[in-house]
C-alpha cells in the first residue's frame, strides 16, 4: 500500500492532488514558518482505498449511476444522498487503515505533549467547493477521530456537494477529498484576516475580524465580530470597531457549543494591539509569498505567551466580491454621456 | 355587429401618423408573417409601453423609446427623438444617476427581475383551466395582461441599460484599439459565456443521448418526430422515458413556442414533437454536445483576448476599462437569456390564459373552436368572459380570420415613408436617435461594397471565420428540419428556436442584424462564421447552391451560378 498519511511538514503547495487544497496549504504554511497546529493529512488515495477495501465504491457508484440523469431533481438527489451517507456511515473502516490512523494520532498526542489530544477533523478537497464539506471540532480519542474522518468522507455525498459536482460537470460518484487531522488550539479568541478590503478592493489595508472563543462564530457569520482595519504600510490601526459580543463557540468535553460571552468581556476587544500587529505582519508576508490577496484564519491560544500564542489554521486566496470602484463608474458614466454629444 | 380595430388607438393611420413621424419601419423579425389580432394587441400595446418606460426610467438623453402601430398584422415602429438640446442636457443629468445600478450590480439587478417574473408565471400556471370558475379564468387572463405589461417594462429597461454601456465599449474599442464590433478580436472578447438558453439546449441534447444510451433511438429511427410520442408509448422503457422527459419539458423547457412572437402555435408542453424535432437533429449528428467543448475553447480564447487587449491599454486606464469590458460582456448573455425568461415564457403563459378561456367560449357557443380566441381582442374577451353562453362572437371571428388570411397573402411593406423622405433619410433618422436597440439589434453597421473582392454579396462580420458549403435558404421555423449537416444557413434573421441547428451548420448569412442580434451571438458561441446585413441574401441565393463565405471580410461568393 502506498503512503497515504503525511505530517504537514512532509507536504507543500504542490501536494494539492495528493492531499487536497487545505492540507497542501497547511503544509505550505508550516514551510513558510507560520505557526500551524501540529497535524497530519490523509491523502485522497486514503479515501479511495477506504471505498475500495470496504466494497463501498461499487455499491455507492451503482446507486448513483442508477439515478444519474435524475439527480438534478432535488427529491431524487436527497434520497440518493441519504442512502449513500447511511451506507458509508454504517460501514466500518478496514482494520489495516484503522491501525495506521491510530498510530499517527498517538504520535500527534506525543508531539503536542498531551494524552487524549483534542483535534479538529476537516475536509480538504482537491477542487475548491467553499462550504460544501464538513469540519468537526474537539474530537478526542482514536475511535472518535476515525469515526469523524469517515463523516468527512461521507459529507462529500451531501445534496449540496453532489449538486455542486453536477453543476461543475465533475464525476458525481466520487470526489477527490483529503482530510486534515490537527491539534485543536485552546482558543482565547479567533477569527479571520483579509489582506484586501472586501467592500472597496483597497489593497493597502488589511481587515481583521474576531471574537472570543473558537473561530466558527466569525466564519459562520452568526455574530457581529470586532473589526480592525490596519494600514499595511505602518501597521497602524486606522479603524477599530469593538462590538458587543454576546455569543461565542467554546469547546465542550466532546464537540463544541454556543455559549454566552461573560458580561465583563462583551465590550472588550478580543485582541490587543500587539496581537493585531503580529497578525497583520504575518498576513502581509503570506500575501507577498502567494502574490494574491489572502483570506486567513487565526487562533490565539489561552495559555501560551505572546507571540507563540498565535496559530494559523487557514490561508487561501481571498474571494471578495469586488464592488466596482466608484470613481471607475463615474468615469464610465462621463464617457457614456459623451456619446450623446 | 361592428368589427372594431384590433388594437384600438394604435392602428396605423396614414395621414396622422406620417405627420407625426416621417418613417415607419416594419418589424420584420417579429411580425412577418402577420400577427393574429390578439397577439398584435399585446405586442403593440406593451412593447411600445416598455420601450418608452425603459427610455424614460433611464432618462436616455437622445431617445424617448419607440412608438408602434398595428397595420394589417404588421408591427410598425418609429423612434421618438429628443428634439431640443436643452431637454437633452436635462436628461443627461438624470441619466447619470439612473444608469448606475447597471454598473454597480448588474447580476443582482437582472436576477431580481428574473425572480419577479418567475413568480408571476408560477401564479398563472397554477390556475387549473378545467377546474376553476369563469370569473377566475378571466382574472387570470387580466393578470396575464398585467404580466405582459410588466414583462415589457423589465425587458426594455434592462435592454437599454445593458446595451448603452455596450455601445460605449464598442466606440472605445474603435478609438483606443482600432477595432469595431464586427472585428474578429472584438468577437473573441464577447464569446464563451453560458446562459439559460444554452442550458435548455444542453438538456435536450442530454435526453437525446439518453435515447441512444438506452437503445430507444432504434424505436424512433426513421420515424417522423410527430410520431415519436406514440412510438415511445408502445415501449415500456419508452413510457418511462416519456414520463421523465415530460417533467423536464413542463418545468424547464416547455414554456415556449417555435415562433417567439406569436401565441397561436402550440407550446412544447402541448406538442412534444417540437422538442423531438431538435432531438432528432442531435441524434442525427451524434457525438458529444458540441457546445461544451467549443465553449471551453472560446472561453480560453476570450481570456487570451482580454489579456492582450488590456495589455494595449495604458496601466492607469485599465481599471475602468476592465469594468466596462465586463459590463459589455453582459450584453451577449442578456440577449439570449431575456428571450428565455421574458418573451418566450410570457407569451407561453398568455397562450395558456387565452386557451383556458377559449375552451369555455367554444363550449358556451360564443366562438366555434378554442383557438378562435386569438381573433378576438381583450375587450371582446371581457364581453363574454363571465357568461360565454350569452354572447355570439362568431361573426367577429369569421371576419377577422378572413382579414388575417388577406394580410398574409398581401404581405406588408417593409417601410412606410412620408412623400419627401427617402430610404437614406430614414436610416439617418434612425441613427440620429443613438438608440442602442435600433443600432445594435435592428440596423447594425451598413456593409461596404468592395468591388476588388469580386464577391456576390457584401455584409458585415457577426462572427469571424470562413466556410464553404451548400446554401440552405430558410424563411420559417417549420422548414428548419430540411437543414443538413454542413449546410450554410441563409435567412432573413434567426431566433431562439433556430439555435439547435447551429450545431450542424458551417456558417450563416442573414439579411439583417447587428452585433447583438441572435445570429451573431449564437454564431460566436458555436464558433461558426456569420455574415450579417447582406440585405439580399435570401433573394439572391437559392437552396443547394454552393457558396463560400468569409465573415472577416464580410463577403459571400455564389459558386454555382
PDB file of N, CA, C and O in Angstrom, chain B residues 6 37 63 76 137-138 148 198 207 220 233 240 260 263 269 326 340 346 368 377 415 467 488 500 506 516 538 551:
ATOM      1  N   UNK B   6     -58.342  46.089 -34.236  1.00  0.00           N
ATOM      2  CA  UNK B   6     -57.690  45.049 -33.422  1.00  0.00           C
ATOM      3  C   UNK B   6     -56.958  45.686 -32.246  1.00  0.00           C
ATOM      4  O   UNK B   6     -56.960  45.172 -31.142  1.00  0.00           O
ATOM      5  N   UNK B  37     -54.764  39.006 -34.427  1.00  0.00           N
ATOM      6  CA  UNK B  37     -55.195  40.233 -33.738  1.00  0.00           C
ATOM      7  C   UNK B  37     -54.863  40.225 -32.249  1.00  0.00           C
ATOM      8  O   UNK B  37     -54.364  41.224 -31.720  1.00  0.00           O
ATOM      9  N   UNK B  63     -33.103  59.580 -26.940  1.00  0.00           N
ATOM     10  CA  UNK B  63     -34.265  58.829 -27.428  1.00  0.00           C
ATOM     11  C   UNK B  63     -35.289  58.648 -26.307  1.00  0.00           C
ATOM     12  O   UNK B  63     -34.927  58.438 -25.152  1.00  0.00           O
ATOM     13  N   UNK B  76     -45.410  48.278 -36.903  1.00  0.00           N
ATOM     14  CA  UNK B  76     -44.605  49.353 -37.484  1.00  0.00           C
ATOM     15  C   UNK B  76     -44.075  50.237 -36.385  1.00  0.00           C
ATOM     16  O   UNK B  76     -44.804  50.587 -35.460  1.00  0.00           O
ATOM     17  N   UNK B 137     -60.927  32.417 -14.336  1.00  0.00           N
ATOM     18  CA  UNK B 137     -60.182  32.354 -15.594  1.00  0.00           C
ATOM     19  C   UNK B 137     -60.001  33.755 -16.176  1.00  0.00           C
ATOM     20  O   UNK B 137     -58.947  34.096 -16.698  1.00  0.00           O
ATOM     21  N   UNK B 138     -61.057  34.546 -16.086  1.00  0.00           N
ATOM     22  CA  UNK B 138     -60.966  35.907 -16.601  1.00  0.00           C
ATOM     23  C   UNK B 138     -59.939  36.702 -15.781  1.00  0.00           C
ATOM     24  O   UNK B 138     -59.149  37.466 -16.332  1.00  0.00           O
ATOM     25  N   UNK B 148     -47.762  40.778 -18.912  1.00  0.00           N
ATOM     26  CA  UNK B 148     -47.155  41.115 -20.195  1.00  0.00           C
ATOM     27  C   UNK B 148     -46.653  42.562 -20.162  1.00  0.00           C
ATOM     28  O   UNK B 148     -45.547  42.866 -20.606  1.00  0.00           O
ATOM     29  N   UNK B 198     -28.846  28.236 -23.521  1.00  0.00           N
ATOM     30  CA  UNK B 198     -27.961  27.134 -23.896  1.00  0.00           C
ATOM     31  C   UNK B 198     -28.157  25.946 -22.965  1.00  0.00           C
ATOM     32  O   UNK B 198     -28.025  24.811 -23.369  1.00  0.00           O
ATOM     33  N   UNK B 207     -31.149  14.428 -23.195  1.00  0.00           N
ATOM     34  CA  UNK B 207     -32.232  13.458 -23.399  1.00  0.00           C
ATOM     35  C   UNK B 207     -32.061  12.696 -24.713  1.00  0.00           C
ATOM     36  O   UNK B 207     -32.416  11.520 -24.807  1.00  0.00           O
ATOM     37  N   UNK B 220     -37.296   5.061 -32.456  1.00  0.00           N
ATOM     38  CA  UNK B 220     -37.738   6.247 -33.174  1.00  0.00           C
ATOM     39  C   UNK B 220     -36.961   6.470 -34.479  1.00  0.00           C
ATOM     40  O   UNK B 220     -37.178   7.463 -35.164  1.00  0.00           O
ATOM     41  N   UNK B 233     -44.660   5.466 -26.446  1.00  0.00           N
ATOM     42  CA  UNK B 233     -45.720   4.958 -25.568  1.00  0.00           C
ATOM     43  C   UNK B 233     -45.872   3.445 -25.708  1.00  0.00           C
ATOM     44  O   UNK B 233     -46.295   2.755 -24.784  1.00  0.00           O
ATOM     45  N   UNK B 240     -41.359   5.059 -19.649  1.00  0.00           N
ATOM     46  CA  UNK B 240     -40.534   5.559 -18.550  1.00  0.00           C
ATOM     47  C   UNK B 240     -39.814   6.851 -18.981  1.00  0.00           C
ATOM     48  O   UNK B 240     -39.813   7.854 -18.275  1.00  0.00           O
ATOM     49  N   UNK B 260     -41.387  32.884 -31.576  1.00  0.00           N
ATOM     50  CA  UNK B 260     -41.286  33.573 -30.293  1.00  0.00           C
ATOM     51  C   UNK B 260     -42.362  34.645 -30.142  1.00  0.00           C
ATOM     52  O   UNK B 260     -42.929  34.825 -29.079  1.00  0.00           O
ATOM     53  N   UNK B 263     -48.841  33.777 -30.440  1.00  0.00           N
ATOM     54  CA  UNK B 263     -49.401  32.858 -29.442  1.00  0.00           C
ATOM     55  C   UNK B 263     -50.330  31.818 -30.070  1.00  0.00           C
ATOM     56  O   UNK B 263     -50.948  31.044 -29.360  1.00  0.00           O
ATOM     57  N   UNK B 269     -44.797  22.153 -24.404  1.00  0.00           N
ATOM     58  CA  UNK B 269     -45.543  21.337 -23.451  1.00  0.00           C
ATOM     59  C   UNK B 269     -46.764  20.715 -24.117  1.00  0.00           C
ATOM     60  O   UNK B 269     -47.089  19.561 -23.877  1.00  0.00           O
ATOM     61  N   UNK B 326     -16.372  44.123 -18.688  1.00  0.00           N
ATOM     62  CA  UNK B 326     -17.219  43.130 -18.037  1.00  0.00           C
ATOM     63  C   UNK B 326     -18.690  43.461 -18.269  1.00  0.00           C
ATOM     64  O   UNK B 326     -19.519  42.573 -18.511  1.00  0.00           O
ATOM     65  N   UNK B 340     -35.412  33.841 -23.237  1.00  0.00           N
ATOM     66  CA  UNK B 340     -35.867  32.686 -22.474  1.00  0.00           C
ATOM     67  C   UNK B 340     -36.801  33.084 -21.331  1.00  0.00           C
ATOM     68  O   UNK B 340     -37.902  32.574 -21.205  1.00  0.00           O
ATOM     69  N   UNK B 346     -43.417  34.575 -21.202  1.00  0.00           N
ATOM     70  CA  UNK B 346     -44.642  35.375 -21.075  1.00  0.00           C
ATOM     71  C   UNK B 346     -45.638  34.991 -22.160  1.00  0.00           C
ATOM     72  O   UNK B 346     -46.834  34.803 -21.883  1.00  0.00           O
ATOM     73  N   UNK B 368     -66.529  29.251 -32.263  1.00  0.00           N
ATOM     74  CA  UNK B 368     -66.679  27.867 -32.710  1.00  0.00           C
ATOM     75  C   UNK B 368     -65.624  26.953 -32.113  1.00  0.00           C
ATOM     76  O   UNK B 368     -65.929  25.914 -31.552  1.00  0.00           O
ATOM     77  N   UNK B 377     -59.950  40.508 -29.423  1.00  0.00           N
ATOM     78  CA  UNK B 377     -59.004  41.275 -28.613  1.00  0.00           C
ATOM     79  C   UNK B 377     -59.587  41.408 -27.214  1.00  0.00           C
ATOM     80  O   UNK B 377     -60.751  41.111 -26.996  1.00  0.00           O
ATOM     81  N   UNK B 415     -41.301  49.337 -45.213  1.00  0.00           N
ATOM     82  CA  UNK B 415     -41.120  50.672 -44.653  1.00  0.00           C
ATOM     83  C   UNK B 415     -42.190  51.588 -45.241  1.00  0.00           C
ATOM     84  O   UNK B 415     -42.568  51.440 -46.404  1.00  0.00           O
ATOM     85  N   UNK B 467     -16.191  29.688 -44.433  1.00  0.00           N
ATOM     86  CA  UNK B 467     -16.825  28.389 -44.647  1.00  0.00           C
ATOM     87  C   UNK B 467     -17.244  28.276 -46.088  1.00  0.00           C
ATOM     88  O   UNK B 467     -17.469  29.278 -46.773  1.00  0.00           O
ATOM     89  N   UNK B 488     -24.794  25.813 -45.206  1.00  0.00           N
ATOM     90  CA  UNK B 488     -24.666  27.200 -44.746  1.00  0.00           C
ATOM     91  C   UNK B 488     -26.067  27.797 -44.753  1.00  0.00           C
ATOM     92  O   UNK B 488     -26.753  27.790 -45.782  1.00  0.00           O
ATOM     93  N   UNK B 500     -30.587  25.180 -31.990  1.00  0.00           N
ATOM     94  CA  UNK B 500     -30.010  23.834 -32.106  1.00  0.00           C
ATOM     95  C   UNK B 500     -29.358  23.536 -33.460  1.00  0.00           C
ATOM     96  O   UNK B 500     -28.381  22.790 -33.520  1.00  0.00           O
ATOM     97  N   UNK B 506     -22.364  25.070 -41.072  1.00  0.00           N
ATOM     98  CA  UNK B 506     -20.985  25.549 -41.129  1.00  0.00           C
ATOM     99  C   UNK B 506     -20.898  27.065 -41.055  1.00  0.00           C
ATOM    100  O   UNK B 506     -19.831  27.614 -40.767  1.00  0.00           O
ATOM    101  N   UNK B 516     -25.488  42.463 -31.807  1.00  0.00           N
ATOM    102  CA  UNK B 516     -26.191  41.838 -30.694  1.00  0.00           C
ATOM    103  C   UNK B 516     -27.446  41.116 -31.166  1.00  0.00           C
ATOM    104  O   UNK B 516     -28.346  40.841 -30.382  1.00  0.00           O
ATOM    105  N   UNK B 538     -31.395  36.249 -49.043  1.00  0.00           N
ATOM    106  CA  UNK B 538     -32.489  35.307 -49.313  1.00  0.00           C
ATOM    107  C   UNK B 538     -33.062  35.513 -50.709  1.00  0.00           C
ATOM    108  O   UNK B 538     -33.695  34.616 -51.255  1.00  0.00           O
ATOM    109  N   UNK B 551     -16.474  35.688 -43.271  1.00  0.00           N
ATOM    110  CA  UNK B 551     -17.109  36.672 -42.388  1.00  0.00           C
ATOM    111  C   UNK B 551     -16.142  37.793 -42.025  1.00  0.00           C
ATOM    112  O   UNK B 551     -16.558  38.936 -41.856  1.00  0.00           O
TER     113      UNK B 551
END
